[in-house]
Amino acid sequence: ESGGAKFFNDLALAAAGQWSGGPAKVSIFASGLMGTINGSSIANVATTGAFTIPLMKKIGYKPYFAGAVSAAASVGGQIMPPVMGAAAFIMTELLGVSYSKIIIAAIVPALLYYLGIFMSVHFVAKRDGLKGIPKEMLPNAKELMKRMGHLLFPILLILILLISGFTPEFSAIWGTVSVLVFSYFRKETRMSFKRILTALELGAKSALGVAIACAMVGFIIGTSSLTGLGLSISNNLIELAGGNLLYTMILSMIACLILGMGLPTTANYIVTSTMLAPALVKLGVLPIAAHFFVFYYGLMADLTPPVCLAAFTGAGIAGANPTKTGFTSTQLAIAAFILPYMFVYSPQLLLQNINILQFIPILIFAVIGIIVIAGSTMNYFITNDKYIERIMLFAGGLLMIEPRLITTLIGIALVGAVVILQLRRKKIEDSAIRLSA
């Protein structure tokens, strides 16, 4: 109501509108910024997508792809600190840690998730020759910050309070008060009494889902503990996987995705954190990494068909086929399928047990792995991929997940071979274009 959503859209336009395939990158920036204050993927699509999807279609993106970009970017809002989805608040109860520890752990994975989507749309823009938005049609970043930059202060205040150790309730109250105070800094953002009442009404409605989920989680955990159901399922899962961590993770991933077909993401997390996360913990996975593992695959419920509400919302705005939009959004969010394995094997990505000398190479290879896998799935890296190159890129990216020297070196070799092949082919293609010109 104070104009924050419009400010985020305009800020994203100013930051990325001129780049190749600009509107798609604007959608990612806008959804990421909106995700800092809105933990609902569907609301995020409806808010930012109504603006960015028509822009994407205008410069040449197919409707289903435009809807998929908005959906994939918006789902990331549930993992984007400081205000994450309802599941993050439940995670604090289950793990018995402060909310600030949850949001600190979420920072690097959230940025890697958005990097994966960003590089996917970048490669598609390069592959299809899509241009950005002309500079004269974009807002001026300096002017925008002068007019509406004060709306960033409430988010900074919430972050500072949470990191300083204050409770989420205390931080939320003062964050809300600060929005009202800072809105009066400029006439165009100033909130009237009617707009304050509207904001309070919308806030109360959006809180209902969180309140109900938090109320129900106690019943589910209590029933699971008293009957021994959770322990039994965990033991059976480990036995089925033969005590192998990788196989247990694969089975847990499949279970989360199947549950996601019939449950919303928060309910999915409540069930999987009770039934599946303990199995991973028994095999030596850090509790916070195990919970983030099932949390991430629960999020995919909003993207993966047949039940993909965020993708359906994006398809509705784009006027596209919902199922095709869902499959495309899953392809764009491939990073979300790979990241959980990364932070199980490398909990430093969750900023746990961090050693800076170990963290830097792990982060570098995580970034490279995400980029090359995006190049593989979008069929473009330096130039158009050949079939064997796509396989090499995907395999190379996956081999960088497990932080062992031998797998990392093999991954580097595969990606390096593709880079050499494509640079040579690109040089020949550029020479041919110059000759024909």
Coordinates of C-alpha atoms in Angstrom, one line a residue:
E1 CA 0.0 0.0 0.0
S2 CA 3.0 2.4 0.5
G3 CA 4.1 1.7 -3.1
G4 CA 6.8 -0.9 -2.3
A5 CA 5.8 -3.3 -5.0
K6 CA 5.9 -0.7 -7.7
F7 CA 9.2 0.5 -6.4
F8 CA 10.7 -3.0 -6.6
N9 CA 9.4 -3.4 -10.2
D10 CA 10.8 0.0 -11.3
L11 CA 14.1 -0.8 -9.5
A12 CA 14.3 -4.1 -11.3
L13 CA 13.6 -2.4 -14.6
A14 CA 16.3 0.2 -14.0
A15 CA 18.8 -2.5 -13.1
A16 CA 18.2 -5.1 -15.8
G17 CA 15.8 -3.7 -18.4
Q18 CA 18.6 -2.9 -21.0
W19 CA 20.3 -6.3 -20.8
S20 CA 19.7 -9.1 -23.4
G21 CA 16.3 -10.5 -22.8
G22 CA 15.8 -7.7 -20.3
P23 CA 12.1 -8.2 -19.2
A24 CA 12.8 -11.8 -18.1
K25 CA 15.7 -10.6 -16.0
V26 CA 13.6 -7.8 -14.7
S27 CA 11.0 -10.5 -13.6
I28 CA 13.8 -12.3 -11.7
F29 CA 15.0 -9.2 -9.9
A30 CA 11.5 -8.0 -9.1
S31 CA 10.4 -11.4 -7.8
G32 CA 13.5 -11.7 -5.7
L33 CA 13.0 -8.3 -4.2
M34 CA 9.3 -9.0 -3.6
G35 CA 10.3 -12.3 -2.0
T36 CA 12.2 -10.4 0.7
I37 CA 8.9 -9.1 2.0
N38 CA 6.4 -11.7 0.7
G39 CA 6.8 -15.4 1.4
S40 CA 3.9 -16.5 -0.9
S41 CA 4.9 -17.7 -4.4
I42 CA 1.4 -17.3 -5.8
A43 CA 1.0 -13.8 -4.5
N44 CA 4.4 -13.0 -5.9
V45 CA 3.5 -14.2 -9.4
A46 CA 0.2 -12.2 -9.3
T47 CA 1.9 -9.0 -8.1
T48 CA 5.1 -9.0 -10.3
G49 CA 3.9 -11.2 -13.1
A50 CA 1.0 -8.9 -14.0
F51 CA 3.7 -6.3 -14.9
T52 CA 6.6 -8.4 -16.2
I53 CA 4.9 -11.2 -18.2
P54 CA 3.4 -8.8 -20.8
L55 CA 6.8 -7.2 -21.1
M56 CA 8.4 -10.5 -21.8
K57 CA 5.8 -11.4 -24.4
K58 CA 6.3 -8.0 -26.1
I59 CA 10.0 -8.6 -26.8
G60 CA 9.5 -12.1 -28.2
Y61 CA 9.4 -14.6 -25.3
K62 CA 6.7 -17.3 -25.9
P63 CA 3.7 -16.9 -23.5
Y64 CA 4.4 -20.2 -21.7
F65 CA 8.1 -19.3 -21.2
A66 CA 7.1 -15.8 -19.8
G67 CA 4.7 -17.4 -17.3
A68 CA 7.3 -20.0 -16.4
V69 CA 10.0 -17.4 -15.7
S70 CA 7.7 -15.5 -13.4
A71 CA 6.6 -18.7 -11.6
A72 CA 10.1 -20.0 -11.1
A73 CA 11.4 -16.6 -9.9
S74 CA 8.4 -16.2 -7.5
V75 CA 8.8 -19.6 -5.8
G76 CA 12.3 -18.4 -4.8
G77 CA 10.5 -15.8 -2.6
Q78 CA 9.8 -18.6 -0.1
I79 CA 13.6 -19.1 0.4
M80 CA 14.6 -15.4 0.2
P81 CA 15.4 -13.8 3.6
P82 CA 14.4 -11.9 5.6
V83 CA 10.7 -12.8 5.3
M84 CA 10.5 -16.4 4.1
G85 CA 7.4 -18.7 3.7
A86 CA 5.4 -20.2 6.6
A87 CA 7.6 -23.3 6.5
A88 CA 10.6 -21.4 7.7
F89 CA 8.8 -20.3 10.9
I90 CA 7.8 -24.0 11.5
M91 CA 11.4 -25.0 10.9
T92 CA 12.5 -22.8 13.8
E93 CA 10.1 -24.7 16.1
L94 CA 11.2 -28.1 14.9
L95 CA 14.9 -27.4 15.1
G96 CA 14.7 -25.3 18.2
V97 CA 16.8 -22.5 16.8
S98 CA 16.2 -18.8 16.3
Y99 CA 14.7 -17.5 13.1
S100 CA 17.8 -15.4 12.5
K101 CA 19.8 -18.7 12.2
I102 CA 17.4 -20.0 9.6
I103 CA 17.6 -16.8 7.5
I104 CA 21.4 -16.7 7.7
A105 CA 21.5 -20.4 6.5
A106 CA 19.1 -19.5 3.6
I107 CA 21.1 -16.6 2.1
V108 CA 23.6 -18.5 -0.1
P109 CA 21.2 -21.2 -1.4
A110 CA 18.6 -18.5 -2.3
L111 CA 21.2 -16.5 -4.2
L112 CA 22.4 -19.7 -6.0
Y113 CA 18.8 -20.5 -6.9
Y114 CA 18.2 -17.1 -8.5
L115 CA 21.6 -17.3 -10.3
G116 CA 20.4 -20.6 -11.9
I117 CA 17.2 -18.9 -13.2
F118 CA 19.0 -15.8 -14.3
M119 CA 21.5 -17.7 -16.3
S120 CA 18.8 -19.9 -17.8
V121 CA 16.9 -16.9 -19.2
H122 CA 20.2 -15.3 -20.2
F123 CA 21.1 -18.3 -22.3
V124 CA 17.7 -18.4 -23.9
A125 CA 17.9 -14.7 -24.7
K126 CA 21.3 -15.3 -26.4
R127 CA 20.1 -18.4 -28.2
D128 CA 17.0 -16.7 -29.6
G129 CA 18.6 -13.2 -30.2
L130 CA 16.2 -11.4 -27.8
K131 CA 17.0 -7.8 -27.0
G132 CA 16.5 -5.6 -24.0
I133 CA 14.2 -2.6 -23.5
P134 CA 15.3 0.8 -25.0
K135 CA 16.9 3.0 -22.4
E136 CA 14.5 5.8 -22.9
M137 CA 11.6 3.6 -21.8
L138 CA 13.3 2.7 -18.5
P139 CA 13.1 4.5 -15.2
N140 CA 16.3 6.4 -14.1
A141 CA 17.9 4.5 -11.2
K142 CA 19.2 7.6 -9.4
E143 CA 15.9 9.5 -9.7
L144 CA 14.0 6.4 -8.5
M145 CA 16.2 6.0 -5.4
K146 CA 15.8 9.7 -4.6
R147 CA 12.0 9.4 -4.9
M148 CA 11.3 6.0 -3.3
G149 CA 14.6 4.6 -1.9
H150 CA 13.4 5.3 1.7
L151 CA 11.1 2.2 1.3
L152 CA 14.2 0.0 1.6
F153 CA 14.8 1.1 5.2
P154 CA 12.1 -1.1 6.8
I155 CA 13.6 -4.2 5.2
L156 CA 17.0 -3.2 6.5
L157 CA 15.6 -2.6 9.9
I158 CA 14.0 -6.1 10.0
L159 CA 17.3 -7.7 9.0
I160 CA 19.3 -5.7 11.6
L161 CA 16.8 -6.6 14.4
L162 CA 16.7 -10.3 13.5
I163 CA 20.5 -10.6 13.2
S164 CA 20.9 -8.7 16.5
G165 CA 18.9 -11.5 18.2
F166 CA 15.5 -9.9 18.6
T167 CA 12.5 -12.2 18.1
P168 CA 10.6 -12.4 14.8
E169 CA 7.5 -10.9 16.5
F170 CA 9.5 -7.9 17.8
S171 CA 11.2 -7.4 14.4
A172 CA 7.9 -7.7 12.6
I173 CA 6.1 -5.1 14.8
W174 CA 8.8 -2.5 14.5
G175 CA 9.2 -3.3 10.7
T176 CA 5.5 -2.6 10.3
V177 CA 5.7 0.6 12.2
S178 CA 8.7 1.7 10.3
V179 CA 6.9 1.2 6.9
L180 CA 4.2 3.7 8.1
V181 CA 6.8 6.2 9.4
F182 CA 9.1 6.0 6.3
S183 CA 6.0 6.3 3.9
Y184 CA 5.6 9.8 5.2
F185 CA 9.0 10.9 3.9
R186 CA 7.5 11.5 0.4
K187 CA 4.1 12.6 -0.7
E188 CA 3.6 9.9 -3.3
T189 CA 4.3 7.1 -0.8
R190 CA 2.4 8.6 2.1
M191 CA -0.3 6.3 3.5
S192 CA -3.8 7.6 4.2
F193 CA -6.0 6.2 7.0
K194 CA -8.0 4.2 4.4
R195 CA -4.8 2.7 2.9
I196 CA -3.5 1.8 6.4
L197 CA -6.8 -0.1 7.1
T198 CA -6.5 -1.8 3.7
A199 CA -2.9 -2.9 4.5
L200 CA -4.0 -4.2 7.9
E201 CA -6.8 -6.2 6.3
L202 CA -4.6 -7.7 3.7
G203 CA -1.9 -8.5 6.3
A204 CA -4.5 -10.3 8.5
K205 CA -5.8 -12.4 5.6
S206 CA -2.3 -13.5 4.5
A207 CA -1.4 -14.4 8.1
L208 CA -4.3 -16.9 8.3
G209 CA -2.4 -19.6 6.3
V210 CA 0.6 -19.3 8.6
A211 CA -1.4 -19.4 11.8
I212 CA -3.4 -22.5 10.7
A213 CA -0.2 -24.3 9.6
C214 CA 1.5 -23.5 12.9
A215 CA -1.5 -24.7 14.9
M216 CA -1.7 -28.0 13.0
V217 CA 2.0 -28.8 13.1
G218 CA 1.7 -29.7 16.8
F219 CA -1.0 -32.3 16.1
I220 CA 1.0 -34.0 13.3
I221 CA 4.3 -34.1 15.3
G222 CA 2.5 -35.3 18.4
T223 CA 0.7 -38.1 16.6
S224 CA 3.9 -39.1 14.8
S225 CA 5.9 -39.2 18.1
L226 CA 3.2 -41.1 20.1
T227 CA 2.6 -43.7 17.5
G228 CA 6.2 -44.1 16.4
L229 CA 5.1 -43.5 12.8
G230 CA 7.9 -41.0 12.0
L231 CA 10.6 -43.3 13.4
S232 CA 9.2 -46.3 11.6
I233 CA 9.1 -44.6 8.2
S234 CA 12.7 -43.2 8.7
N235 CA 14.0 -46.7 9.6
N236 CA 12.2 -48.3 6.7
L237 CA 13.6 -45.6 4.3
I238 CA 17.2 -46.2 5.5
E239 CA 16.7 -50.0 5.2
L240 CA 15.2 -49.6 1.6
A241 CA 18.3 -47.5 0.6
G242 CA 20.7 -50.0 2.2
G243 CA 22.0 -47.3 4.5
N244 CA 23.4 -45.4 1.6
L245 CA 23.1 -41.6 2.0
L246 CA 22.8 -40.8 -1.7
Y247 CA 20.0 -43.4 -2.2
T248 CA 18.2 -42.2 0.9
M249 CA 18.3 -38.6 -0.5
I250 CA 17.0 -39.7 -3.9
L251 CA 14.1 -41.6 -2.2
S252 CA 13.4 -38.7 0.1
M253 CA 13.3 -36.3 -3.0
I254 CA 10.8 -38.6 -4.8
A255 CA 8.6 -38.8 -1.6
C256 CA 8.6 -35.0 -1.3
L257 CA 7.6 -34.5 -5.0
I258 CA 4.8 -37.1 -4.7
L259 CA 3.5 -35.5 -1.5
G260 CA 3.7 -32.2 -3.3
M261 CA 1.1 -33.3 -5.8
G262 CA -1.6 -33.2 -3.1
L263 CA -0.3 -30.9 -0.5
P264 CA 0.6 -27.2 -0.4
T265 CA 4.3 -26.5 0.3
T266 CA 3.9 -25.8 4.0
A267 CA 1.9 -28.9 4.7
N268 CA 4.3 -30.9 2.6
Y269 CA 7.2 -29.6 4.8
I270 CA 5.4 -30.5 8.0
V271 CA 4.9 -34.1 6.9
T272 CA 8.4 -34.6 5.3
S273 CA 10.3 -32.9 8.2
T274 CA 8.6 -35.4 10.5
M275 CA 8.9 -38.5 8.4
L276 CA 11.9 -38.0 6.1
A277 CA 14.3 -35.5 7.7
P278 CA 15.1 -37.9 10.7
A279 CA 16.3 -40.5 8.2
L280 CA 18.9 -38.1 6.8
V281 CA 20.0 -37.0 10.3
K282 CA 20.5 -40.6 11.3
L283 CA 23.0 -41.0 8.4
G284 CA 25.0 -38.1 9.7
V285 CA 23.5 -35.1 7.8
L286 CA 23.3 -31.9 9.9
P287 CA 19.7 -31.3 11.1
I288 CA 19.4 -27.9 9.5
A289 CA 20.7 -29.3 6.1
A290 CA 18.3 -32.3 6.4
H291 CA 15.4 -29.9 7.0
F292 CA 16.4 -27.6 4.1
F293 CA 16.7 -30.6 1.9
V294 CA 13.0 -31.6 2.4
F295 CA 12.0 -27.9 2.5
Y296 CA 13.4 -27.3 -1.0
Y297 CA 11.8 -30.3 -2.6
G298 CA 8.5 -29.3 -1.0
L299 CA 8.8 -25.9 -2.7
M300 CA 8.9 -27.7 -6.1
A301 CA 5.2 -28.6 -5.6
D302 CA 4.3 -25.0 -6.8
L303 CA 6.3 -25.7 -10.0
T304 CA 6.1 -29.3 -11.0
P305 CA 3.0 -30.7 -12.8
P306 CA 0.3 -31.9 -12.3
V307 CA -0.2 -29.6 -9.3
C308 CA 1.8 -26.4 -9.8
L309 CA -0.2 -23.4 -8.5
A310 CA 2.5 -20.8 -9.1
A311 CA 2.9 -22.0 -12.7
F312 CA -0.9 -22.1 -13.2
T313 CA -1.0 -18.5 -12.0
G314 CA 1.7 -17.4 -14.4
A315 CA 0.0 -19.3 -17.2
G316 CA -3.2 -17.5 -16.5
I317 CA -1.6 -14.1 -16.8
A318 CA 0.3 -15.1 -19.9
G319 CA -2.6 -16.8 -21.6
A320 CA -0.5 -20.0 -22.0
N321 CA -0.9 -23.7 -21.6
P322 CA -0.7 -24.4 -17.8
T323 CA 1.0 -27.8 -18.1
K324 CA 3.6 -26.6 -20.6
T325 CA 4.2 -23.6 -18.4
G326 CA 4.7 -26.0 -15.4
F327 CA 7.2 -28.2 -17.2
T328 CA 9.2 -25.1 -18.4
S329 CA 9.2 -23.6 -14.9
T330 CA 10.6 -26.9 -13.6
Q331 CA 13.3 -26.8 -16.2
L332 CA 14.2 -23.2 -15.3
A333 CA 14.3 -24.0 -11.6
I334 CA 16.7 -27.0 -12.2
A335 CA 19.0 -25.4 -9.6
A336 CA 16.4 -26.1 -6.9
F337 CA 16.7 -29.8 -7.7
I338 CA 20.5 -29.8 -7.4
L339 CA 21.1 -27.4 -4.5
P340 CA 19.8 -29.7 -1.7
Y341 CA 22.4 -32.3 -2.6
M342 CA 25.0 -29.5 -2.6
F343 CA 24.3 -28.3 0.9
V344 CA 24.0 -31.9 2.3
Y345 CA 27.5 -32.7 1.1
S346 CA 28.8 -29.1 1.7
P347 CA 26.9 -27.7 4.8
Q348 CA 29.2 -24.6 4.4
L349 CA 26.8 -23.4 1.8
L350 CA 24.3 -23.0 4.6
L351 CA 27.0 -21.1 6.5
Q352 CA 27.3 -24.0 9.0
N353 CA 30.7 -25.2 10.4
I354 CA 32.2 -22.6 8.1
N355 CA 35.9 -22.5 7.4
I356 CA 36.6 -19.7 5.0
L357 CA 39.4 -21.6 3.2
Q358 CA 37.0 -24.5 2.5
F359 CA 34.0 -22.2 1.9
I360 CA 35.5 -20.2 -1.0
P361 CA 36.3 -23.1 -3.4
I362 CA 33.0 -24.8 -2.5
L363 CA 31.1 -21.6 -3.4
I364 CA 33.1 -21.1 -6.6
F365 CA 32.4 -24.6 -7.8
A366 CA 28.7 -24.4 -6.8
V367 CA 28.4 -21.2 -8.9
I368 CA 30.2 -22.8 -11.9
G369 CA 28.1 -26.0 -11.5
I370 CA 24.8 -24.0 -11.5
I371 CA 25.9 -21.9 -14.6
V372 CA 26.9 -24.9 -16.7
I373 CA 23.8 -26.9 -15.8
A374 CA 21.7 -23.9 -16.9
G375 CA 23.6 -23.9 -20.2
S376 CA 22.9 -27.6 -20.6
T377 CA 19.2 -27.4 -19.9
M378 CA 18.7 -24.3 -22.1
N379 CA 20.7 -25.7 -25.0
Y380 CA 23.1 -22.8 -25.2
F381 CA 26.5 -22.0 -23.5
I382 CA 29.0 -20.0 -25.5
T383 CA 27.0 -21.0 -28.6
N384 CA 24.3 -23.5 -29.4
D385 CA 25.0 -26.9 -27.7
K386 CA 25.4 -30.1 -29.6
Y387 CA 23.7 -33.1 -28.0
I388 CA 26.9 -34.6 -26.6
E389 CA 28.0 -31.1 -25.3
R390 CA 24.7 -30.9 -23.3
I391 CA 25.4 -34.2 -21.7
M392 CA 29.0 -33.2 -20.9
L393 CA 27.9 -29.9 -19.4
F394 CA 25.2 -31.5 -17.2
A395 CA 27.5 -34.2 -16.0
G396 CA 30.3 -31.7 -15.4
G397 CA 28.0 -29.5 -13.3
L398 CA 26.8 -32.5 -11.2
L399 CA 30.3 -33.8 -10.6
M400 CA 31.1 -30.5 -8.9
I401 CA 28.4 -31.1 -6.3
E402 CA 30.3 -33.5 -4.1
P403 CA 33.4 -31.7 -2.8
R404 CA 35.9 -34.4 -3.6
L405 CA 39.0 -33.6 -5.6
I406 CA 38.6 -36.4 -8.1
T407 CA 35.0 -35.6 -9.0
T408 CA 35.7 -31.9 -9.2
L409 CA 38.7 -32.5 -11.5
I410 CA 36.6 -34.7 -13.8
G411 CA 33.8 -32.0 -13.9
I412 CA 36.4 -29.3 -14.7
A413 CA 37.8 -31.5 -17.5
L414 CA 34.3 -32.0 -19.1
V415 CA 33.3 -28.4 -18.9
G416 CA 36.7 -27.2 -20.2
A417 CA 36.4 -29.5 -23.2
V418 CA 33.0 -28.1 -24.0
V419 CA 34.4 -24.5 -23.6
I420 CA 37.2 -25.2 -26.1
L421 CA 34.9 -26.9 -28.6
Q422 CA 32.4 -24.1 -28.5
L423 CA 34.9 -21.2 -28.6
R424 CA 36.3 -22.8 -31.8
R425 CA 32.9 -23.2 -33.3
K426 CA 31.9 -19.7 -32.3
K427 CA 34.9 -18.2 -34.0
I428 CA 34.1 -20.1 -37.2
E429 CA 30.4 -18.9 -37.0
D430 CA 31.4 -15.3 -36.4
S431 CA 33.8 -15.4 -39.4
A432 CA 31.1 -16.8 -41.6
I433 CA 28.7 -14.0 -40.5
R434 CA 31.3 -11.3 -41.3
L435 CA 32.0 -12.8 -44.7
S436 CA 28.3 -13.0 -45.6
A437 CA 27.9 -9.4 -44.4

